[in-house]
Coordinates of C-alpha atoms and ligand atoms in Angstrom, one line a residue:
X609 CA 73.5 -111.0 32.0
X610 CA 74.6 -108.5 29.3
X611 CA 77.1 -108.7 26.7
X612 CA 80.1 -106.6 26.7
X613 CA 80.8 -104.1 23.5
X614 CA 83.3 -101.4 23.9
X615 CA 82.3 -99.1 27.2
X616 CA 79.1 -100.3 27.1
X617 CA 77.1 -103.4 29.4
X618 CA 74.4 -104.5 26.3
X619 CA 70.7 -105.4 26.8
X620 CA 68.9 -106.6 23.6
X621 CA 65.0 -107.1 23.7
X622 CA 65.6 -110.5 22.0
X623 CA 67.1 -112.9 24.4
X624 CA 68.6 -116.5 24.7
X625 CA 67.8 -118.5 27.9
X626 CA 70.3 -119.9 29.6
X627 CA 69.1 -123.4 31.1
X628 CA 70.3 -126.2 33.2
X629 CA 70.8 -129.2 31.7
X630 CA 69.7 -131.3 34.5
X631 CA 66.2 -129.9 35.0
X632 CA 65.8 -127.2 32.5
X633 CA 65.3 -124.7 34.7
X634 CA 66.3 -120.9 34.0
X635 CA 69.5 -119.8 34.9
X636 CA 70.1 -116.6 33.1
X637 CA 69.4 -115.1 30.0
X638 CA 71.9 -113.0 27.4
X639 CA 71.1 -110.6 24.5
X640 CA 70.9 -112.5 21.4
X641 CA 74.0 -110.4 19.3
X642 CA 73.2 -110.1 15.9
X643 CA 76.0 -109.1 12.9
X644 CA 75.4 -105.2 13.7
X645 CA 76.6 -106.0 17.6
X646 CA 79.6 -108.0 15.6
X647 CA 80.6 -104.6 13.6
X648 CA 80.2 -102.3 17.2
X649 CA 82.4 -105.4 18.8
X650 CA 85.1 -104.8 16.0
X651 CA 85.1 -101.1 15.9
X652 CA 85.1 -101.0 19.7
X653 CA 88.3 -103.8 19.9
X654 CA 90.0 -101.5 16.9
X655 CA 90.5 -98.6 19.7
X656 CA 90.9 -101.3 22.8
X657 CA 93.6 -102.5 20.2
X658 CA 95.5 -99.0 19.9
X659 CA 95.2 -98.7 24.0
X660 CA 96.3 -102.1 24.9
X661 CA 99.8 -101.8 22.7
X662 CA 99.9 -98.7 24.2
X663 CA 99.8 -100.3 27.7
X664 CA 103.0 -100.5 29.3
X665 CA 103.7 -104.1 30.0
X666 CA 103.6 -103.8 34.0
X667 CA 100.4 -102.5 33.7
X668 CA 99.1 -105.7 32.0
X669 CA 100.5 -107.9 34.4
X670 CA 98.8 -105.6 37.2
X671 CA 95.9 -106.3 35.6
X672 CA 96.3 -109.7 34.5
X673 CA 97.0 -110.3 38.9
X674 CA 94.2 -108.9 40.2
X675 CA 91.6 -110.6 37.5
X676 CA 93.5 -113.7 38.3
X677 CA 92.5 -112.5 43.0
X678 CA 89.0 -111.3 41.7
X679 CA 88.4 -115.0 40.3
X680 CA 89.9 -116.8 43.3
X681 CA 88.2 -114.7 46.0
X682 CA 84.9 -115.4 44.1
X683 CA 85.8 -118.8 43.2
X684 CA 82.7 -120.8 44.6
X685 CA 80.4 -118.6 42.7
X686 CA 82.3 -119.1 38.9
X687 CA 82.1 -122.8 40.2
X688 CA 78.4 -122.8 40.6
X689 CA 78.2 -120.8 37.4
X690 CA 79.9 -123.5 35.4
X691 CA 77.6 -126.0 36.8
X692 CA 74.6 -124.5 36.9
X693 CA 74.7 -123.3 33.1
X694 CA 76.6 -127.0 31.5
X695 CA 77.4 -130.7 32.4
X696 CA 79.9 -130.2 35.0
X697 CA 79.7 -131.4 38.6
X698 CA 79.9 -129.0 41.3
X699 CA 83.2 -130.7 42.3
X700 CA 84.8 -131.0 38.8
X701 CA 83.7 -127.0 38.5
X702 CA 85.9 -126.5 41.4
X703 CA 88.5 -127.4 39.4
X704 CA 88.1 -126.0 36.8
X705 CA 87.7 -122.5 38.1
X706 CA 91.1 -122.8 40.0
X707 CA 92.6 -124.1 37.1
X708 CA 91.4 -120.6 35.3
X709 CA 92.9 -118.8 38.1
X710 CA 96.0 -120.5 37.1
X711 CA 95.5 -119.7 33.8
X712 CA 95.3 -116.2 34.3
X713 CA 98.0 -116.0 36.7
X714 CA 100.5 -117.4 33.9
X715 CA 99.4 -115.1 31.8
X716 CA 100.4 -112.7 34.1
X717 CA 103.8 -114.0 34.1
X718 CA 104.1 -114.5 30.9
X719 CA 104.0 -111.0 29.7
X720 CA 106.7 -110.3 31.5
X721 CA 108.7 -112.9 28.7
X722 CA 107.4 -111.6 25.8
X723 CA 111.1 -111.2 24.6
X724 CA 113.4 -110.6 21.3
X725 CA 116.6 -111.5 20.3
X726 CA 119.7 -109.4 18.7
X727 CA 120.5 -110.4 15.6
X728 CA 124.3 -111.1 14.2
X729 CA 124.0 -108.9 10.7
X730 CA 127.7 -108.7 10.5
X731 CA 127.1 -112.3 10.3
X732 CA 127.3 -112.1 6.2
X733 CA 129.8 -110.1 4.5
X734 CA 129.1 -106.8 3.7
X735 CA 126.9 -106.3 6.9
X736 CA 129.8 -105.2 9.0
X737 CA 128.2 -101.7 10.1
X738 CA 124.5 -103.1 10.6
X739 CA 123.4 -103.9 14.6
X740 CA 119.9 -105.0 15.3
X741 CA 117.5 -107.5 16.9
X742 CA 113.5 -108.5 16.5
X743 CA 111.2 -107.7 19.3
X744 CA 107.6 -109.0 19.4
X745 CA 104.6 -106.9 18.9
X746 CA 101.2 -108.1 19.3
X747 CA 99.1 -108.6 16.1
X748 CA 95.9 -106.8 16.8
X749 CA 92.1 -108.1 16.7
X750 CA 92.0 -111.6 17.8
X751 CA 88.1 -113.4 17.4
X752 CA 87.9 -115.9 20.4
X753 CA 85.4 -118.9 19.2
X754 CA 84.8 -121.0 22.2
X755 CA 82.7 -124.4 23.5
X756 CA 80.4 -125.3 26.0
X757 CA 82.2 -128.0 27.9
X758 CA 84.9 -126.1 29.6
X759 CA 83.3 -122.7 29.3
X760 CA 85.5 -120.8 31.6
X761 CA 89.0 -121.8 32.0
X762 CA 88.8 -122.4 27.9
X763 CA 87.4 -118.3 27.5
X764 CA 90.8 -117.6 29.9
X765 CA 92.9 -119.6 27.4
X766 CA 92.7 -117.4 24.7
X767 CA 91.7 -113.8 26.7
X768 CA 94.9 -114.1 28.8
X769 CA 97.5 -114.3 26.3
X770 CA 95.5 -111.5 24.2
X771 CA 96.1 -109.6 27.0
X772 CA 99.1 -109.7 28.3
X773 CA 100.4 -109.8 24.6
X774 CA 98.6 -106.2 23.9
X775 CA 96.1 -107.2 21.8
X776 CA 92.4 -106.6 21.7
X777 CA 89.7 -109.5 21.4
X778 CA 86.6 -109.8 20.1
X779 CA 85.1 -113.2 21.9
X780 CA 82.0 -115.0 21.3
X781 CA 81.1 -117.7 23.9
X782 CA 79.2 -121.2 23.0
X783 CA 75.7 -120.3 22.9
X784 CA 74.5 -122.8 25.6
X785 CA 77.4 -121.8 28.5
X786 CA 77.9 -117.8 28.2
X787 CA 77.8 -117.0 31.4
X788 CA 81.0 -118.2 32.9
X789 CA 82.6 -115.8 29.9
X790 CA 80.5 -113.1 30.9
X791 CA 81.7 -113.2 34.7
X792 CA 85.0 -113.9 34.0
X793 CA 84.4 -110.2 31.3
X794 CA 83.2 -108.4 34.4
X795 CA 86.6 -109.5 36.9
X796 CA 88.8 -107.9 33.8
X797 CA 86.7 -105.0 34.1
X798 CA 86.7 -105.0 38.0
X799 CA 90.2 -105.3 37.5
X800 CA 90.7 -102.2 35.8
X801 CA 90.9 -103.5 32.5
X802 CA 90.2 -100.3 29.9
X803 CA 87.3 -100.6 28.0
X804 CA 87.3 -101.3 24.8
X805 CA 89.9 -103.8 24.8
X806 CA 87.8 -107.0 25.7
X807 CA 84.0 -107.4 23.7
X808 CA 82.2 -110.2 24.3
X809 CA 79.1 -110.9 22.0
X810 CA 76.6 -113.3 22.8
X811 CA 74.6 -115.0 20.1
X812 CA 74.0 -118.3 18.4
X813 CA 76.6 -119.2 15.6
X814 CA 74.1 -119.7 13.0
X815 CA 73.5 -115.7 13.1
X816 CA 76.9 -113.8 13.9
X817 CA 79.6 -116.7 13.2
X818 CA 80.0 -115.5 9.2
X819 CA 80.1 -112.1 10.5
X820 CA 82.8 -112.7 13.3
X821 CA 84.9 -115.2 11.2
X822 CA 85.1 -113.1 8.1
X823 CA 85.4 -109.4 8.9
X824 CA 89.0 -107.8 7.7
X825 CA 89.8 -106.2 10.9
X826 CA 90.2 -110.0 12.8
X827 CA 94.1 -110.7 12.7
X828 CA 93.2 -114.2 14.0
X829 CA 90.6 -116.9 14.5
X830 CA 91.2 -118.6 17.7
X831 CA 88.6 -121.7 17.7
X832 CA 88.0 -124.0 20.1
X833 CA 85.3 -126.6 18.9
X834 CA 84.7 -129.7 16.8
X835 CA 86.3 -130.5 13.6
X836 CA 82.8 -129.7 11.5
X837 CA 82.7 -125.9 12.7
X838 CA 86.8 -125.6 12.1
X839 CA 86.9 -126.5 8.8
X840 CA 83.8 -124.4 8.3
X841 CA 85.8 -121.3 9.6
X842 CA 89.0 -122.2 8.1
X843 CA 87.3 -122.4 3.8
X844 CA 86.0 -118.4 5.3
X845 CA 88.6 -116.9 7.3
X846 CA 90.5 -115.4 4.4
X847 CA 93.9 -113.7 5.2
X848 CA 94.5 -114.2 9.2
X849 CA 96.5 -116.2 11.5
X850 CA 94.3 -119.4 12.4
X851 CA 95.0 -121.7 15.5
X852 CA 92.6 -124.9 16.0
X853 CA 92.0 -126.7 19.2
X854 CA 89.6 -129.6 17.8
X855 CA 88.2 -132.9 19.0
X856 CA 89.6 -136.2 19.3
X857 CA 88.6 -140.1 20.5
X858 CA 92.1 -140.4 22.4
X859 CA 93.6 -144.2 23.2
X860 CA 95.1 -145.2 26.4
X861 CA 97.2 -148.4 26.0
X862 CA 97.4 -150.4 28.6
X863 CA 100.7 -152.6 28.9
X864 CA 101.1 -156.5 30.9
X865 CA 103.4 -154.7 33.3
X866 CA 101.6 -151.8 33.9
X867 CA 100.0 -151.1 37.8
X868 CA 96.3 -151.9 36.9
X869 CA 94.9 -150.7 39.4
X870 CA 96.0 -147.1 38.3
X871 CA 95.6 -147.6 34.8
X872 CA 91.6 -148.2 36.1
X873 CA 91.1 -145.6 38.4
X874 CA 92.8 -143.1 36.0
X875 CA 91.3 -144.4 32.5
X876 CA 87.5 -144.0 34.9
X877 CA 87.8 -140.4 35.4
X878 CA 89.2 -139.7 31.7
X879 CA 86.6 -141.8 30.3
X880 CA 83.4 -140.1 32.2
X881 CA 84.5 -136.6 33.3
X882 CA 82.7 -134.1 32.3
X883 CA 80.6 -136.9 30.9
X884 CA 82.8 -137.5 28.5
X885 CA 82.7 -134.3 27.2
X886 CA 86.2 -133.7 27.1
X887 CA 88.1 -132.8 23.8
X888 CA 91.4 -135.5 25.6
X889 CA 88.8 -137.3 27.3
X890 CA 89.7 -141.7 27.0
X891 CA 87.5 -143.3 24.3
X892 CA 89.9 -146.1 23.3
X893 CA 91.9 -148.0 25.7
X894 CA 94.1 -151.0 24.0
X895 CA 95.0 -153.5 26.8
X896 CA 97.6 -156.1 26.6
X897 CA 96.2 -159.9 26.4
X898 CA 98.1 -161.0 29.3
X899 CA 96.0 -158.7 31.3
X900 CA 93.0 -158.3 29.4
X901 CA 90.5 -160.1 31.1
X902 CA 91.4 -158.6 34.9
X903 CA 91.4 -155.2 33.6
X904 CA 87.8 -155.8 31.9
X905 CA 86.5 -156.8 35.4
X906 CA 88.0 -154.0 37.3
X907 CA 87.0 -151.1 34.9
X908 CA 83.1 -152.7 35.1
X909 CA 83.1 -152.9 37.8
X910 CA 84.6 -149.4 38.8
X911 CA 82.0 -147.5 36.3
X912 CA 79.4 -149.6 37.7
X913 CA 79.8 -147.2 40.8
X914 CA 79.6 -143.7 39.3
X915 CA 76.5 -142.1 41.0
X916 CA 74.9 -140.5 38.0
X917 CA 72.5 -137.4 38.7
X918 CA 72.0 -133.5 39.6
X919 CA 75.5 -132.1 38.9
X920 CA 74.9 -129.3 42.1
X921 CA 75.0 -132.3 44.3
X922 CA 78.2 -133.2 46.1
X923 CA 78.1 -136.8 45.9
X924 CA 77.5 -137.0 42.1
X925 CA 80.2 -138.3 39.8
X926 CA 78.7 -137.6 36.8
X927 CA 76.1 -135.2 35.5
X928 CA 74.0 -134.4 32.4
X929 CA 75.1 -134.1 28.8
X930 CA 74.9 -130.8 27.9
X931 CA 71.2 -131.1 25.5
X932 CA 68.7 -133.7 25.3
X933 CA 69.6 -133.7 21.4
X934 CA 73.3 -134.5 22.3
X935 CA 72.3 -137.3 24.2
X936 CA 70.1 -139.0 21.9
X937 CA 72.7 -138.5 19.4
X938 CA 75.2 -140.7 21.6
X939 CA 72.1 -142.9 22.0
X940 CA 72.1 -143.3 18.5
X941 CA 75.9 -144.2 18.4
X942 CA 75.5 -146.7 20.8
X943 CA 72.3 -148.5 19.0
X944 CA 74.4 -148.3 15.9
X945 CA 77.5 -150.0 17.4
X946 CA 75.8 -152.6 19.1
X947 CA 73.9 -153.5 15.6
X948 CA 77.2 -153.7 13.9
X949 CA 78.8 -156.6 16.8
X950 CA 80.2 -154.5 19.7
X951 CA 79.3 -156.0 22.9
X952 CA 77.8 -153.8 25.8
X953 CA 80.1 -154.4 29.3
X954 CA 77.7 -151.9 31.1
X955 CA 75.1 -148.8 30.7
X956 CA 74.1 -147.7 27.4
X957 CA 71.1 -145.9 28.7
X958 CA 69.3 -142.5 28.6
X959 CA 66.9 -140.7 30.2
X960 CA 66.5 -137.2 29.2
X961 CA 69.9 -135.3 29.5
X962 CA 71.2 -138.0 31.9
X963 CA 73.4 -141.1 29.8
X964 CA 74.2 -143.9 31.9
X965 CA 78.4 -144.6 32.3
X966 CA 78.7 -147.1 29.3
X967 CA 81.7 -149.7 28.1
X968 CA 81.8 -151.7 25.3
X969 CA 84.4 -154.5 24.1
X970 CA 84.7 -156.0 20.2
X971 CA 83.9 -152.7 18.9
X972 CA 84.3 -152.8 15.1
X973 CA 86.9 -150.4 13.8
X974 CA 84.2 -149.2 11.1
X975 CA 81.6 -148.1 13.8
X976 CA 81.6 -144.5 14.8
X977 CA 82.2 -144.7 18.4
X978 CA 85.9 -146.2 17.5
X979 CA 86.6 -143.3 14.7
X980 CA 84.4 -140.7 15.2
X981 CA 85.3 -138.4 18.6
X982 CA 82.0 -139.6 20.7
X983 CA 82.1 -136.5 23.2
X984 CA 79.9 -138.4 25.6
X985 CA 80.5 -141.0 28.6
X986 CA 81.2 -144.1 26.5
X987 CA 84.5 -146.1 26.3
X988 CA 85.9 -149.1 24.1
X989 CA 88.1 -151.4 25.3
X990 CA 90.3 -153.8 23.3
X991 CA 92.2 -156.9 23.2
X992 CA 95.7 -156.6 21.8
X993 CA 98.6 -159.1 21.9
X994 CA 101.4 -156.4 21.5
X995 CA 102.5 -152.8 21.9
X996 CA 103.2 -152.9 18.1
X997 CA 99.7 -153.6 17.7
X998 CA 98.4 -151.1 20.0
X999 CA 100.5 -148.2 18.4
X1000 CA 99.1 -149.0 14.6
X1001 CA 95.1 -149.2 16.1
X1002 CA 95.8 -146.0 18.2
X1003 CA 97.1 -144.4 15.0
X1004 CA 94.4 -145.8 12.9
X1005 CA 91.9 -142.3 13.6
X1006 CA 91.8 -139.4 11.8
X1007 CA 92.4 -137.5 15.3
X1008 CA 95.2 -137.2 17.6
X1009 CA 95.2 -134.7 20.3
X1010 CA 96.9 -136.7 23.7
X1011 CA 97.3 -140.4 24.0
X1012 CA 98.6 -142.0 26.8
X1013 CA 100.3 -145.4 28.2
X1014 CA 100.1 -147.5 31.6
X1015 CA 103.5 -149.4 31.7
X1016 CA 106.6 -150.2 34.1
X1017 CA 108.8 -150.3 31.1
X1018 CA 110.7 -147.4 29.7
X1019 CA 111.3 -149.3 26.6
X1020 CA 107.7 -149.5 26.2
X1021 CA 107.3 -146.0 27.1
X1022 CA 109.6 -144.1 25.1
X1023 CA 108.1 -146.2 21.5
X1024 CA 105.1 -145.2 22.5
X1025 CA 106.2 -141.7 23.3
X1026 CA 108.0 -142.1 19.7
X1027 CA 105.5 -143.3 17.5
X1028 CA 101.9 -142.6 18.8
X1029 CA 100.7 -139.3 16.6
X1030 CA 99.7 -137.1 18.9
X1031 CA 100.3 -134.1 20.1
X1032 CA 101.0 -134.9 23.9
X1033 CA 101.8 -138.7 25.2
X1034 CA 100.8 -139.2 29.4
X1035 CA 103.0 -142.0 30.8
X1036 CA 101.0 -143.5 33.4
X1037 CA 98.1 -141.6 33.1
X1038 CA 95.1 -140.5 31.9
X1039 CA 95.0 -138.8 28.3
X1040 CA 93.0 -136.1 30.0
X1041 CA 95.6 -134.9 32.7
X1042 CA 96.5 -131.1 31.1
X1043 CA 98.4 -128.2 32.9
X1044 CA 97.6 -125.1 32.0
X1045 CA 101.5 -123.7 31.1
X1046 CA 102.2 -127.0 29.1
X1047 CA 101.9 -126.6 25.0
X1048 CA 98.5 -128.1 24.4
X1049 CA 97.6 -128.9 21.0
X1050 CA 97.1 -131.5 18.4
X1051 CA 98.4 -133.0 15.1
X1052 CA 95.6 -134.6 12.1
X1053 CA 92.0 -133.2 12.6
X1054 CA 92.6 -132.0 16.2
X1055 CA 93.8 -129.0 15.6
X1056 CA 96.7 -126.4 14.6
X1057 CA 98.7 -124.7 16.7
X1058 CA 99.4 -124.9 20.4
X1059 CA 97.4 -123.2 23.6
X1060 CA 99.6 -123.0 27.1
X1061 CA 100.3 -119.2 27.6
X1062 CA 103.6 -119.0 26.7
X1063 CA 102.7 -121.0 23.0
X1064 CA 99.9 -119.2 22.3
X1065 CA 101.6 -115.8 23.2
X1066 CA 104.0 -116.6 20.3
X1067 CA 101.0 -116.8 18.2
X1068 CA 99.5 -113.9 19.2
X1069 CA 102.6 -111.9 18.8
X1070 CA 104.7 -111.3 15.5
X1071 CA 108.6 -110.8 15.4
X1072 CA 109.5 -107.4 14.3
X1073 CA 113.2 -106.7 12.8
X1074 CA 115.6 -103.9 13.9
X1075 CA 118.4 -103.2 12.0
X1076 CA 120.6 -100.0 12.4
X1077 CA 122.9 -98.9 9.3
X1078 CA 126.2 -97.5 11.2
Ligands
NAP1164 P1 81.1 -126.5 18.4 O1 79.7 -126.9 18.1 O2 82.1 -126.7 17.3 O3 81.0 -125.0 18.9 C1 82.1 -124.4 19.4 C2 81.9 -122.9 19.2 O4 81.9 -122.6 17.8 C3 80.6 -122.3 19.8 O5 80.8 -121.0 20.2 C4 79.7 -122.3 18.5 O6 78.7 -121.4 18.6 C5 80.7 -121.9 17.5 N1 80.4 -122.4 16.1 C6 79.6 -123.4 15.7 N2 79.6 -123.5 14.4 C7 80.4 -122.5 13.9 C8 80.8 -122.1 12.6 N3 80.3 -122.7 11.5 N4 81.6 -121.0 12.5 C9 82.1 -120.4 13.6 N5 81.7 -120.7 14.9 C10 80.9 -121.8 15.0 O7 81.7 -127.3 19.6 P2 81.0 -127.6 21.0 O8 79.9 -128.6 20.9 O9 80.7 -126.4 21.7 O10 82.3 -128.3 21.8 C11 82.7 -129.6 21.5 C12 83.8 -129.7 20.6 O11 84.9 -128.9 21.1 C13 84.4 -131.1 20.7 O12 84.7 -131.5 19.4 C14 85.6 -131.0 21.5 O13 86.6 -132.0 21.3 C15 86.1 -129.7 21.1 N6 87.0 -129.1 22.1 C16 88.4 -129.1 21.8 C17 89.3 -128.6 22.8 C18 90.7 -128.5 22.5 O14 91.4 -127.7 23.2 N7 91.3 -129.2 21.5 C19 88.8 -128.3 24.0 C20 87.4 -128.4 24.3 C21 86.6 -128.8 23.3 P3 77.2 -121.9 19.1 O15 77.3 -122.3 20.5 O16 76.4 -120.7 18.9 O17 76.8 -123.0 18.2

């Protein structure tokens, strides 16, 4: 595929294949951008900027509709997209691309609410005569930074709200997944969005990220990613809006009253979709003494019967990681852990890309896999004697994106709902269950900010004061 800068569809002679993780076959390849294709992207989004305020707001919204029909009448295709080019299962791509149609259709909507409010000057003495009110105006150039493990619907969650707020974006996909941005590029074009006002640049962060993160004409740096590669933007950025959706290693408590049998089924899938590859994906579940040793059995024996393999496949539950490096890395962890006293329930094995479902109990709270975000399919589980307890180990990260808590009790719930710092508590659920229009963001080193249309439209947008002098 080609990149997209201003009117143009780019070739480049030099190249980055795009391969499947499963069997490293070729999918696709993309130009390699360099910092020269970074400039053309700026200078190009600095006119798309002038036409896209220019836009009136129905016409966004027209726009913003028929991307959103474009994507849902070729839905199967972004589906095999995302799974041909990363980890995801053909089923859990499914998803993924309706959720981005979702995503886009809110976006739609929410331009429509981009809204003001008037403000009472004669509200201090001396004001009598003034009459005004703020309005919101969008703030220009915003540099999209996104990741590999949701590499559509997370390109929609910062495109969208440029969009319908009338701003211009310069994007740069995650080198490994650029496809699914690409496509999702040419439905906004198909759609009738003017040139100019979306770029996407291709190319490997080592070469353009400097050169994206630091040029003057970016009003904001919106970066989705891991903690290393935030902070790393955040000491260059300079003078610009910055809004941070980082990692995390979220905890699921597990109370004596809770249904068990959905506190398994639903901690399964959070643990091991998308292989674990999941910024609110479960890595630490606390579970109540009383109920300990039942829930160890049924969680076993439930990951016992993931069906492991070629994500394209139907009947898999769970495919590759996304490189061989990443799984050796998660290897490592688990070597590392098991050295240091945690004891291995199930899996723990690789072979190649593929990295068996794995559980461990006793994990110390020094090694890695409890503080560190592991991004891969391996879970902790916990003994605790009370909720008080729980609360204080699930606090006891530097992260703290979603947690979540399996209980009949609202009592239970709402402490829980008090006191765990996060930035989104699930109450009988998973820590990965996320709707596109809720505020979705996190507090310590996951992130700043809030995603969800609506929030990331206010930080896209700036208030603007009106004030007549009668
Ligand atoms: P990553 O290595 O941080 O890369 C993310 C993006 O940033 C890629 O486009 C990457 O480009 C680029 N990048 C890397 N280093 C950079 C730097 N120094 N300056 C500017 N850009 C840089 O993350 P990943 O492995 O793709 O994704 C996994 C991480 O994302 C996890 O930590 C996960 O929790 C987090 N995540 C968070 C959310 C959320 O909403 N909170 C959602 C999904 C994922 P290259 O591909 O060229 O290296």
């Amino acid at each position: 595929m080609k990149m997209l800068i201003g009117e143009n569809w780019v070739e480049k002679d030099d190249r980055i294949e795009v391969r499947n993780p499963y069997n490293d076959e070729l999918v696709d390849t993309v130009p390699a951008g360099d910092e020269d294709d970074v400039k053309a992207a700026f200078q190009a989004a600095e006119e798309g900027f002038k036409i896209n305020r220019g836009l009136p707001v129905h016409q966004r919204i027209s726009i913003l509709y028929k991307t959103a029909e474009i994507i849902s009448n070729n839905q199967e295709e972004f589906a095999r997209i995302i799974a041909s080019e990363g980890s995801k299962t053909i089923r859990e791509a499914r998803k993924e691309a309706s959720r981005c149609i979702d995503t886009i259709t809110i976006s739609a909507e929410e331009a429509r609410r981009v809204v003001g409010e008037t403000i009472p000057f004669d509200s201090r003495e001396g004001s009598e005569n003034r009459l005004g009110y703020y309005y919101r105006f969008p703030i220009g150039i915003i540099v999209a930074i996104t990741p590999f493990n949701d590499p559509l619907n997370l390109v929609a969650h910062k495109v969208g709200p440029a969009i319908a707020g009338g701003n211009a974006v310069v994007l740069k996909p995650a080198t490994v997944t650029p496809l699914s941005a690409l496509k999702l590029g040419e439905a906004f074009i198909k759609a009738g969005l003017p040139w100019n006002i979306l770029n996407i640049v291709t190319g490997r962060a080592s070469r353009i990220a400097d050169a994206l993160v630091t040029d003057p004409r970016g009003r904001m740096i919106s970066f989705t990613g891991g903690t290393e590669a935030g902070l790393d933007i955040v000491k260059k950025a300079g003078l610009k809006k910055i809004g941070m959706e980082l990692g995390s290693n979220s905890p699921v408590i597990v109370m004596d009253d809770a249904d068990l049998d959905q506190a398994v089924e639903l901690s399964v899938s959070g643990a091991f979709w998308a292989v674990g590859q999941n910024c609110i994906g479960v890595q630490r579940i606390y579970i109540h003494e009383a109920v300990y040793g039942e829930f160890e059995k049924q969680f076993v024996e439930r990951t016992k019967k993931m069906k492991v393999g070629f994500q394209l496949d139907e009947d898999t539950d769970m495919g590759p990681m996304i490189t061989e490096q990443e799984a050796a890395r998660v290897e490592k962890w688990v070597g590392e852990a098991s050295q240091e006293g945690a004891e291995l329930l199930t899996g723990g094995k690789r072979k190649g890309t593929l990295f068996e479902p794995t559980v461990f109990k006793n994990m110390p709270e020094s090694s890695k896999l409890n503080c560190e975000e592991v991004f891969g399919p391996v879970v902790n589980l916990y003994k605790v004697s009370t909720l008080e307890e729980a609360i204080e180990k699930a606090n006891s990260v530097d992260y703290g994106l979603h947690g979540a808590v399996f209980t009949r009790s609202l009592d239970n719930a709402f402490k829980a709902i008090k006191e765990l710092d996060v930035g989104g508590v699930m109450v009988n659920d998973s820590t990965d269950y996320r709707i596109d229009m809720m505020p979705f963001g996190g507090v310590k080193w996951s992130g700043l900010g809030r995603e969800g249309i609506k929030f990331a439209l206010l930080e896209m947008t700036e208030p603007k004061v009106v004030c007549f002098n009668l």
